[in-house]
JSON list of C-alpha atoms in Angstrom, two decimals:
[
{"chain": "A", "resi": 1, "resn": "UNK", "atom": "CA", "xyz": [298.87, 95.39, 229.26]},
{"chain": "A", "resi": 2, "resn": "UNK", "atom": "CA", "xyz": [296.30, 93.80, 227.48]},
{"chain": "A", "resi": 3, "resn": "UNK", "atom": "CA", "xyz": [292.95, 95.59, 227.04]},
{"chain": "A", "resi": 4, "resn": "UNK", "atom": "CA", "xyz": [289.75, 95.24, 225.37]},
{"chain": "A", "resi": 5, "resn": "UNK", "atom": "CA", "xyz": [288.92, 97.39, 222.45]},
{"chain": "A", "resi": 6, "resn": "UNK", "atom": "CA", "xyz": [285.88, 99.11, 224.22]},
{"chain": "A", "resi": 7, "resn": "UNK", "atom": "CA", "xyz": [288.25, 99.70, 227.18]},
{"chain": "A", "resi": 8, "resn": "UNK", "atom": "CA", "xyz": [290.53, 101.62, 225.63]},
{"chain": "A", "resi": 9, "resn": "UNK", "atom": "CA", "xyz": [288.25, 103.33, 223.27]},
{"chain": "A", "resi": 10, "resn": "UNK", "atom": "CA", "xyz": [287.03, 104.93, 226.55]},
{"chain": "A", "resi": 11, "resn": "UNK", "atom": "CA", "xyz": [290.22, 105.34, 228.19]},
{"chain": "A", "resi": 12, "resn": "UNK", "atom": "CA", "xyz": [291.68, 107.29, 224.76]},
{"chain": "A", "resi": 13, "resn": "UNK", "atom": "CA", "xyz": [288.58, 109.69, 224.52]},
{"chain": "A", "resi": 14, "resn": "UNK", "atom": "CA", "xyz": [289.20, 110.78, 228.35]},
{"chain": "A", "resi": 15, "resn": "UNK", "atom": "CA", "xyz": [292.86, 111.04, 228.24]},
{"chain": "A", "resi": 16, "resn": "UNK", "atom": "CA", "xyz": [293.84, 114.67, 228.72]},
{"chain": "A", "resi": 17, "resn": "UNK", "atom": "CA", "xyz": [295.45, 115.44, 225.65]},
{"chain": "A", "resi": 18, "resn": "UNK", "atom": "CA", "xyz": [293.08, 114.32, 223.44]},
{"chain": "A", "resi": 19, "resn": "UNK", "atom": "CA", "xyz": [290.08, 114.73, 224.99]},
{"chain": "A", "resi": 20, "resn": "UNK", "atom": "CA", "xyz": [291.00, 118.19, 225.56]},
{"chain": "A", "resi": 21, "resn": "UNK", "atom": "CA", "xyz": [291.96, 119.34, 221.79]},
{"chain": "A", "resi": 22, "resn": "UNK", "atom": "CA", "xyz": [288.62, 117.31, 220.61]},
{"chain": "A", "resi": 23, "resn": "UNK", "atom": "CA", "xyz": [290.13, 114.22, 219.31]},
{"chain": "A", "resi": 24, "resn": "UNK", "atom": "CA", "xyz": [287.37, 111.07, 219.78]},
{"chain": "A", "resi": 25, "resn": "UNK", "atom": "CA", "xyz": [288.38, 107.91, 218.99]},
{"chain": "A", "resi": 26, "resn": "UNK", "atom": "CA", "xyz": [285.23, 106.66, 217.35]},
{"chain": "A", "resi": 27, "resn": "UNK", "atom": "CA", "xyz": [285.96, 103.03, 217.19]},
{"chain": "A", "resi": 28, "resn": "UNK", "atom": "CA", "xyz": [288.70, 100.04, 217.36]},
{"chain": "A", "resi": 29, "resn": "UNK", "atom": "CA", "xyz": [287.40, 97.37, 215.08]},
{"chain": "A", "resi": 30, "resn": "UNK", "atom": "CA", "xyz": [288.64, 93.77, 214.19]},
{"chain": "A", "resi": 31, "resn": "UNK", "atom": "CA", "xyz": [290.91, 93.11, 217.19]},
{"chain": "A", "resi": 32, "resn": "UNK", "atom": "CA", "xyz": [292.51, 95.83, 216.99]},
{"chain": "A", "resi": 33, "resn": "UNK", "atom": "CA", "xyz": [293.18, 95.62, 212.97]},
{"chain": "A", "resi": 34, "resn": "UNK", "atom": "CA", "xyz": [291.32, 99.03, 212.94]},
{"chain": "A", "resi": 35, "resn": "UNK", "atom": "CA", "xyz": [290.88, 102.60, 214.35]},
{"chain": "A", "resi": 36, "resn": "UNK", "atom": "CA", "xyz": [288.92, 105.03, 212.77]},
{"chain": "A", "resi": 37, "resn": "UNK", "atom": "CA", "xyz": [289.30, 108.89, 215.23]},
{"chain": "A", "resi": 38, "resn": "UNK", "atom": "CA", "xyz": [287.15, 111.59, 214.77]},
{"chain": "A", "resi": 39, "resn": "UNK", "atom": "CA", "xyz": [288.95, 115.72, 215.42]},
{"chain": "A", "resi": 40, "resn": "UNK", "atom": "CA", "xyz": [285.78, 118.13, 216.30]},
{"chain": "A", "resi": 41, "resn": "UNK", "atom": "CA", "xyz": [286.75, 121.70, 215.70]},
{"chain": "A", "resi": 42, "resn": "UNK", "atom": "CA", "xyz": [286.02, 123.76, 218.83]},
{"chain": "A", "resi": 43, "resn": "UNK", "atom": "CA", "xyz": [287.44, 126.80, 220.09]},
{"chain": "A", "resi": 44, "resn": "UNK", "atom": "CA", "xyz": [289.43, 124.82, 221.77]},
{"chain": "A", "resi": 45, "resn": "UNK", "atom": "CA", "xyz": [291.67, 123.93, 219.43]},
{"chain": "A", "resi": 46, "resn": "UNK", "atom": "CA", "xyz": [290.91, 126.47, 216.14]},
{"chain": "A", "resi": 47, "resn": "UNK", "atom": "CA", "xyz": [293.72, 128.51, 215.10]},
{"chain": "A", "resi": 48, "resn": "UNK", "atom": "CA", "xyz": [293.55, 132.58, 214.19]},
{"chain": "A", "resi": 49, "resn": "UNK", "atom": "CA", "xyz": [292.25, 131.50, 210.71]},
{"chain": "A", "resi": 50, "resn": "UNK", "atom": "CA", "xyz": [289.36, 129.55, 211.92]},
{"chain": "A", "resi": 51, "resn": "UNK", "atom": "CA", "xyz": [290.74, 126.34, 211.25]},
{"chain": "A", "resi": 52, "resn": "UNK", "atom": "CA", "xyz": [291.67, 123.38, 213.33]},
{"chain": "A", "resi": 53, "resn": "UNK", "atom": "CA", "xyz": [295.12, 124.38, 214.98]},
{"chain": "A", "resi": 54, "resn": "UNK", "atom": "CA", "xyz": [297.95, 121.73, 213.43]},
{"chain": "A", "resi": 55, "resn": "UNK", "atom": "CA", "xyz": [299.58, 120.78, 216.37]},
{"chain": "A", "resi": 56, "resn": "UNK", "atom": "CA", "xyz": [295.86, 118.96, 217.07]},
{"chain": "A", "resi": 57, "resn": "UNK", "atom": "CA", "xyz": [295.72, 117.06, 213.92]},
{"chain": "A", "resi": 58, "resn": "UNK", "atom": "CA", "xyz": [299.54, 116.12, 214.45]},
{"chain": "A", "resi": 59, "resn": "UNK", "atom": "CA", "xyz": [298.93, 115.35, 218.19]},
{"chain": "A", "resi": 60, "resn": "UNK", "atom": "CA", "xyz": [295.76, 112.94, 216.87]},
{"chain": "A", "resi": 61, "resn": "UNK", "atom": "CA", "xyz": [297.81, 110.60, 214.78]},
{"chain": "A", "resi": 62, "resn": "UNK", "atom": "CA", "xyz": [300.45, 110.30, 217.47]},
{"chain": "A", "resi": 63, "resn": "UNK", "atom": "CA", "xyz": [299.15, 106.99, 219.65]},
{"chain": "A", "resi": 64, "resn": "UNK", "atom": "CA", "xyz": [296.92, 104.68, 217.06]},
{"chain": "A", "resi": 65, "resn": "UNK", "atom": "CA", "xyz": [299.91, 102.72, 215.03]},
{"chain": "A", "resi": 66, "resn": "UNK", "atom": "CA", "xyz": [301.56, 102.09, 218.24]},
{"chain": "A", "resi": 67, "resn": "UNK", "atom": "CA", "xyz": [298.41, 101.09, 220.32]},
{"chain": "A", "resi": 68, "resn": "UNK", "atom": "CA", "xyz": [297.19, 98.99, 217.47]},
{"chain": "A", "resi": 69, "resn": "UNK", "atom": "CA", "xyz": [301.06, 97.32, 217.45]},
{"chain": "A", "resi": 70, "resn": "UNK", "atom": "CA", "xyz": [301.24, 96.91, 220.88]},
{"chain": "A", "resi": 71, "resn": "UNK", "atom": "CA", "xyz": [297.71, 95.33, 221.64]},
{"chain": "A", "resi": 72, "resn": "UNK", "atom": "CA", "xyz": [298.31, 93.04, 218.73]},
{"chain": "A", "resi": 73, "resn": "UNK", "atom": "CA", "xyz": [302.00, 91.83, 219.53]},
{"chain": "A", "resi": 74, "resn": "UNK", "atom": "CA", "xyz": [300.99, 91.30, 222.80]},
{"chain": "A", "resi": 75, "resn": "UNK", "atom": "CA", "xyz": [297.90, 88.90, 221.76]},
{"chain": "A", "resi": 76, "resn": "UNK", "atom": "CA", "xyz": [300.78, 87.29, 219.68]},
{"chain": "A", "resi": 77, "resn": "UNK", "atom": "CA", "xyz": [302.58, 86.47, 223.08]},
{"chain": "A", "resi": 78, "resn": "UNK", "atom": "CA", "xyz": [304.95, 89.21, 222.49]},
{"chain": "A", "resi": 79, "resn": "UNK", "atom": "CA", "xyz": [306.55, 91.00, 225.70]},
{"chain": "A", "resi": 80, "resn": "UNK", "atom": "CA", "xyz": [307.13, 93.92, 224.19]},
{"chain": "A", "resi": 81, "resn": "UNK", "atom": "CA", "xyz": [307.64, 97.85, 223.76]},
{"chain": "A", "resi": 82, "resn": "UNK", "atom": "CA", "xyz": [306.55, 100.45, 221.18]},
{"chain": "A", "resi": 83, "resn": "UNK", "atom": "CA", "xyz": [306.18, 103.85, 220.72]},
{"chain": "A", "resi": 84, "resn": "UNK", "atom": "CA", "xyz": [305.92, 106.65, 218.01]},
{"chain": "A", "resi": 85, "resn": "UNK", "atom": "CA", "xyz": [309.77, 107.16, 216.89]},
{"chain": "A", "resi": 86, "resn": "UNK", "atom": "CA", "xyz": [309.18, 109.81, 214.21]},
{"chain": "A", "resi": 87, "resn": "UNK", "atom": "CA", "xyz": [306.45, 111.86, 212.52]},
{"chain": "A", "resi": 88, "resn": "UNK", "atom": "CA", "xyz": [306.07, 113.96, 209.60]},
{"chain": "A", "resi": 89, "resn": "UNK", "atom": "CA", "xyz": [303.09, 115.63, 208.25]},
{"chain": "A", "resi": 90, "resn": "UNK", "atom": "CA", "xyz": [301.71, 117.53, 205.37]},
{"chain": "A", "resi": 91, "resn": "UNK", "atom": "CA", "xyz": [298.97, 120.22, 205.19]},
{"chain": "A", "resi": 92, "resn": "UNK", "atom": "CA", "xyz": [297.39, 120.16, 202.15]},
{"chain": "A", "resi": 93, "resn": "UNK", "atom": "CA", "xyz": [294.33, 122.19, 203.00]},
{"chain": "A", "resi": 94, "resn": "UNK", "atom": "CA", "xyz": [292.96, 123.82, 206.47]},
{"chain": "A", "resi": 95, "resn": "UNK", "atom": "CA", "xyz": [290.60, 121.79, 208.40]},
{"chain": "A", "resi": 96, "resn": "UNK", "atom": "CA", "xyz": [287.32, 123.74, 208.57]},
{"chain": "A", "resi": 97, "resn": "UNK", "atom": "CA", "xyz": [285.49, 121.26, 209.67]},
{"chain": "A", "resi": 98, "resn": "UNK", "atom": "CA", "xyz": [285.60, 117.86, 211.52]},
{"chain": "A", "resi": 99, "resn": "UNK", "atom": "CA", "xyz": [288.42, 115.64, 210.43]},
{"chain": "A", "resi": 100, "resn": "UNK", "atom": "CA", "xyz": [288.54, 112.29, 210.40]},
{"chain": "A", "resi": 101, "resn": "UNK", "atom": "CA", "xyz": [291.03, 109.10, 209.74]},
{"chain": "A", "resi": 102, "resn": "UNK", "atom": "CA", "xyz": [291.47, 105.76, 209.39]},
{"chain": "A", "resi": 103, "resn": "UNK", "atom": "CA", "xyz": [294.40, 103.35, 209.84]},
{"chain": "A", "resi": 104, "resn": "UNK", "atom": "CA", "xyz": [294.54, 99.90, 209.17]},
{"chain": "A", "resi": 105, "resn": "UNK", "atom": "CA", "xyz": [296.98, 96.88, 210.53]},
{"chain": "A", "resi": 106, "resn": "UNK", "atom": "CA", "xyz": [297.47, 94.60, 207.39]},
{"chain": "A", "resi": 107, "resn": "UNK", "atom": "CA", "xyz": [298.43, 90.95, 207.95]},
{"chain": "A", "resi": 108, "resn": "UNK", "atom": "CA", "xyz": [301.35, 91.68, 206.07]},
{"chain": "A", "resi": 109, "resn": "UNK", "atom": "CA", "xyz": [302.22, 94.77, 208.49]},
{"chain": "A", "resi": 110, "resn": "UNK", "atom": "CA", "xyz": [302.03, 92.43, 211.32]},
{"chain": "A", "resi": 111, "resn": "UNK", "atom": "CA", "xyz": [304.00, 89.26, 210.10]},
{"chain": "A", "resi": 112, "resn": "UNK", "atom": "CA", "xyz": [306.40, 91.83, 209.12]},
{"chain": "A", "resi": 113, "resn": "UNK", "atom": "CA", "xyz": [306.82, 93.07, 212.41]},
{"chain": "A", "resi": 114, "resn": "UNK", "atom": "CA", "xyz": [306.62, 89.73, 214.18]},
{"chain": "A", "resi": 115, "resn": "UNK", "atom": "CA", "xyz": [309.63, 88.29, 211.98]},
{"chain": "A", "resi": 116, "resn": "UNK", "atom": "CA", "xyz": [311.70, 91.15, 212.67]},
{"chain": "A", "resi": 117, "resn": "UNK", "atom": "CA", "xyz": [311.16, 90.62, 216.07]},
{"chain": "A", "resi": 118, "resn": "UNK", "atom": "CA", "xyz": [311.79, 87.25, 216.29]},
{"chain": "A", "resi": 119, "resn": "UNK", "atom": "CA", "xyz": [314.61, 87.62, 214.28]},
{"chain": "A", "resi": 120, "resn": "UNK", "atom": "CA", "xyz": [316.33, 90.97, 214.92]},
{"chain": "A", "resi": 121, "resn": "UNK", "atom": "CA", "xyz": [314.34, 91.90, 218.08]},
{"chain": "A", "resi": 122, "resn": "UNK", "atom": "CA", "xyz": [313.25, 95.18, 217.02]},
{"chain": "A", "resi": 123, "resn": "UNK", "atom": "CA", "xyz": [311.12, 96.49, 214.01]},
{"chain": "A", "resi": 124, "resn": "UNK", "atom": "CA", "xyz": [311.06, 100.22, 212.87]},
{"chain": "A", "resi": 125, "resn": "UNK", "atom": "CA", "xyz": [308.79, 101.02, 209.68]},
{"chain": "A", "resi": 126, "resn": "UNK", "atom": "CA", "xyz": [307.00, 103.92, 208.81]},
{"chain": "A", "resi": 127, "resn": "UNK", "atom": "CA", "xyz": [303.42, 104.04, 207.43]},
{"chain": "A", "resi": 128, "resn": "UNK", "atom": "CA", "xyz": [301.36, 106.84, 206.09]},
{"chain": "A", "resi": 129, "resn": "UNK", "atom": "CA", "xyz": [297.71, 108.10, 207.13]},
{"chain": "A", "resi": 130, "resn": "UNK", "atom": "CA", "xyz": [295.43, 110.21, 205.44]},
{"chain": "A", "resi": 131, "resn": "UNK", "atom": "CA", "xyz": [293.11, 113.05, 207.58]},
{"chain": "A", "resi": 132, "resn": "UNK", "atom": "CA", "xyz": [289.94, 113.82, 205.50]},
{"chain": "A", "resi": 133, "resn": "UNK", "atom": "CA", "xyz": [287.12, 116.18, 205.93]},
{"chain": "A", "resi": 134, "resn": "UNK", "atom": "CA", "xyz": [283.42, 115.59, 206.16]},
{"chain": "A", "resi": 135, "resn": "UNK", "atom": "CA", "xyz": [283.47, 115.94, 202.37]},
{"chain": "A", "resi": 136, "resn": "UNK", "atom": "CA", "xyz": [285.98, 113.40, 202.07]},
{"chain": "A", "resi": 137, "resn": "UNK", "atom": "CA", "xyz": [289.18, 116.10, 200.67]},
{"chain": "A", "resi": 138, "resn": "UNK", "atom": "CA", "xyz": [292.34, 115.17, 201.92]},
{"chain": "A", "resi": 139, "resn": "UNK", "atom": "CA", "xyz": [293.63, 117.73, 204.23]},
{"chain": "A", "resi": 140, "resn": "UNK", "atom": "CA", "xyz": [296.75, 116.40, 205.63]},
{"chain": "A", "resi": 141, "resn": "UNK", "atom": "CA", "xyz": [299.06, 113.34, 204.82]},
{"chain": "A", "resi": 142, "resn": "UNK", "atom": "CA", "xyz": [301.22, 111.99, 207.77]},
{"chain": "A", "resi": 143, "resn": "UNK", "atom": "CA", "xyz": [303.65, 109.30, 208.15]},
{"chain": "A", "resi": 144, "resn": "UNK", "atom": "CA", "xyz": [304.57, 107.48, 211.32]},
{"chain": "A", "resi": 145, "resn": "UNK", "atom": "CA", "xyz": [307.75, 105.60, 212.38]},
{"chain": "A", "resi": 146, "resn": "UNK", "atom": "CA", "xyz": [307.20, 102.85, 214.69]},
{"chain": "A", "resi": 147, "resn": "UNK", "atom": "CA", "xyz": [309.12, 101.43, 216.58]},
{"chain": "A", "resi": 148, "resn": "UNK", "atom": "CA", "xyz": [308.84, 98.27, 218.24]},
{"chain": "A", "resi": 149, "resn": "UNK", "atom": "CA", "xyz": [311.16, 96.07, 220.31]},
{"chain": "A", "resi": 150, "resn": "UNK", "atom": "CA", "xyz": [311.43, 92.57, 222.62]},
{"chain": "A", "resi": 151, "resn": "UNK", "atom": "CA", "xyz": [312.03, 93.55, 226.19]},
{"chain": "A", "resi": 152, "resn": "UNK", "atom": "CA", "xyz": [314.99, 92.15, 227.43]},
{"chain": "A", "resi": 153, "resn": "UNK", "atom": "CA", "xyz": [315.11, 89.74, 230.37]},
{"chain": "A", "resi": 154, "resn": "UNK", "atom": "CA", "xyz": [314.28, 91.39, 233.39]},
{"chain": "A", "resi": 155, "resn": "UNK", "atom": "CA", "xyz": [312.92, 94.40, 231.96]},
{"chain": "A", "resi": 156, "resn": "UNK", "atom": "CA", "xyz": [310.08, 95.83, 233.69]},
{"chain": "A", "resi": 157, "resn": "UNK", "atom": "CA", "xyz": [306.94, 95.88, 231.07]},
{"chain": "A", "resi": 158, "resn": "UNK", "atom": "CA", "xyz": [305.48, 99.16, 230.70]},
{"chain": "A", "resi": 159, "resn": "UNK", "atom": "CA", "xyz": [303.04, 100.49, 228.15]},
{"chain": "A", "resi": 160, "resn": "UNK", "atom": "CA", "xyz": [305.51, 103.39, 226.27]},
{"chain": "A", "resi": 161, "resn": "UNK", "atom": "CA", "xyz": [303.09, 105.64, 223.85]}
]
């Protein structure tokens, strides 16, 4: 389905499992080129040591690359599905405060994607993001595998996160 950036910038800060562990998308910028989410630390989601509990910075990173992929292929006049295949992440220091990050869709991510699709009908590729602090430390590296494929013929089009 095809959306407007302000649309779903409301729709991801009240879905349940974000909304709930304080994760705010802040903004989708530049046709969906962009998303920059914000992770408020709460007592919701802070861990025995006082910092933000992992499983919320991994759970933030989850949807954005394969949102982003999925608005844009569609606008491309793609029929297609995508979802998070694979995740790893990296804890360099604790999150004491708000976190933030950025990700960014490249033209060269997206013609990438778009000839594998036209010519293989799926693309996987995995691509890093950085989660920062207020001060601007990196606190936590992650890479994401997308995954991205045609729908066959007859296929019933559904948004797959």
């Amino acid at each position: 389905m095809i959306i407007s950036q302000n649309t779903l910038k409301w729709v991801m800060r009240f879905y349940p499992p974000l909304f709930f562990q304080r994760i705010w998308v802040q903004k989708f910028e530049n046709g969906f080129r962009s998303c920059t989410v914000k992770l408020s630390k709460s007592f919701l989601n802070k861990n025995y040591n006082g910092s933000i509990f992992g499983g919320t910075i991994y759970a933030a990173t989850d949807p954005f690359y394969a949102l982003l992929f999925d608005q844009l292929l569609q606008r491309q006049g793609f029929k297609v599905r995508v979802w998070l295949k694979s995740a790893s992440i990296q804890y360099l220091k604790p999150g004491r405060s708000t976190l933030y990050f950025t990700i960014t869709i490249t033209d060269e991510m997206l013609a990438d994607a778009e000839n594998a699709l036209k010519n293989g009908g799926k693309f996987v590729k995995a691509y890093p993001m950085e989660i920062t602090n207020k001060q601007g430390e990196l606190c936590a590296t992650v890479m994401n595998e997308v995954y991205v494929r045609n729908l066959h013929q007859g296929e019933t089009p559904r948004v797959a996160y």
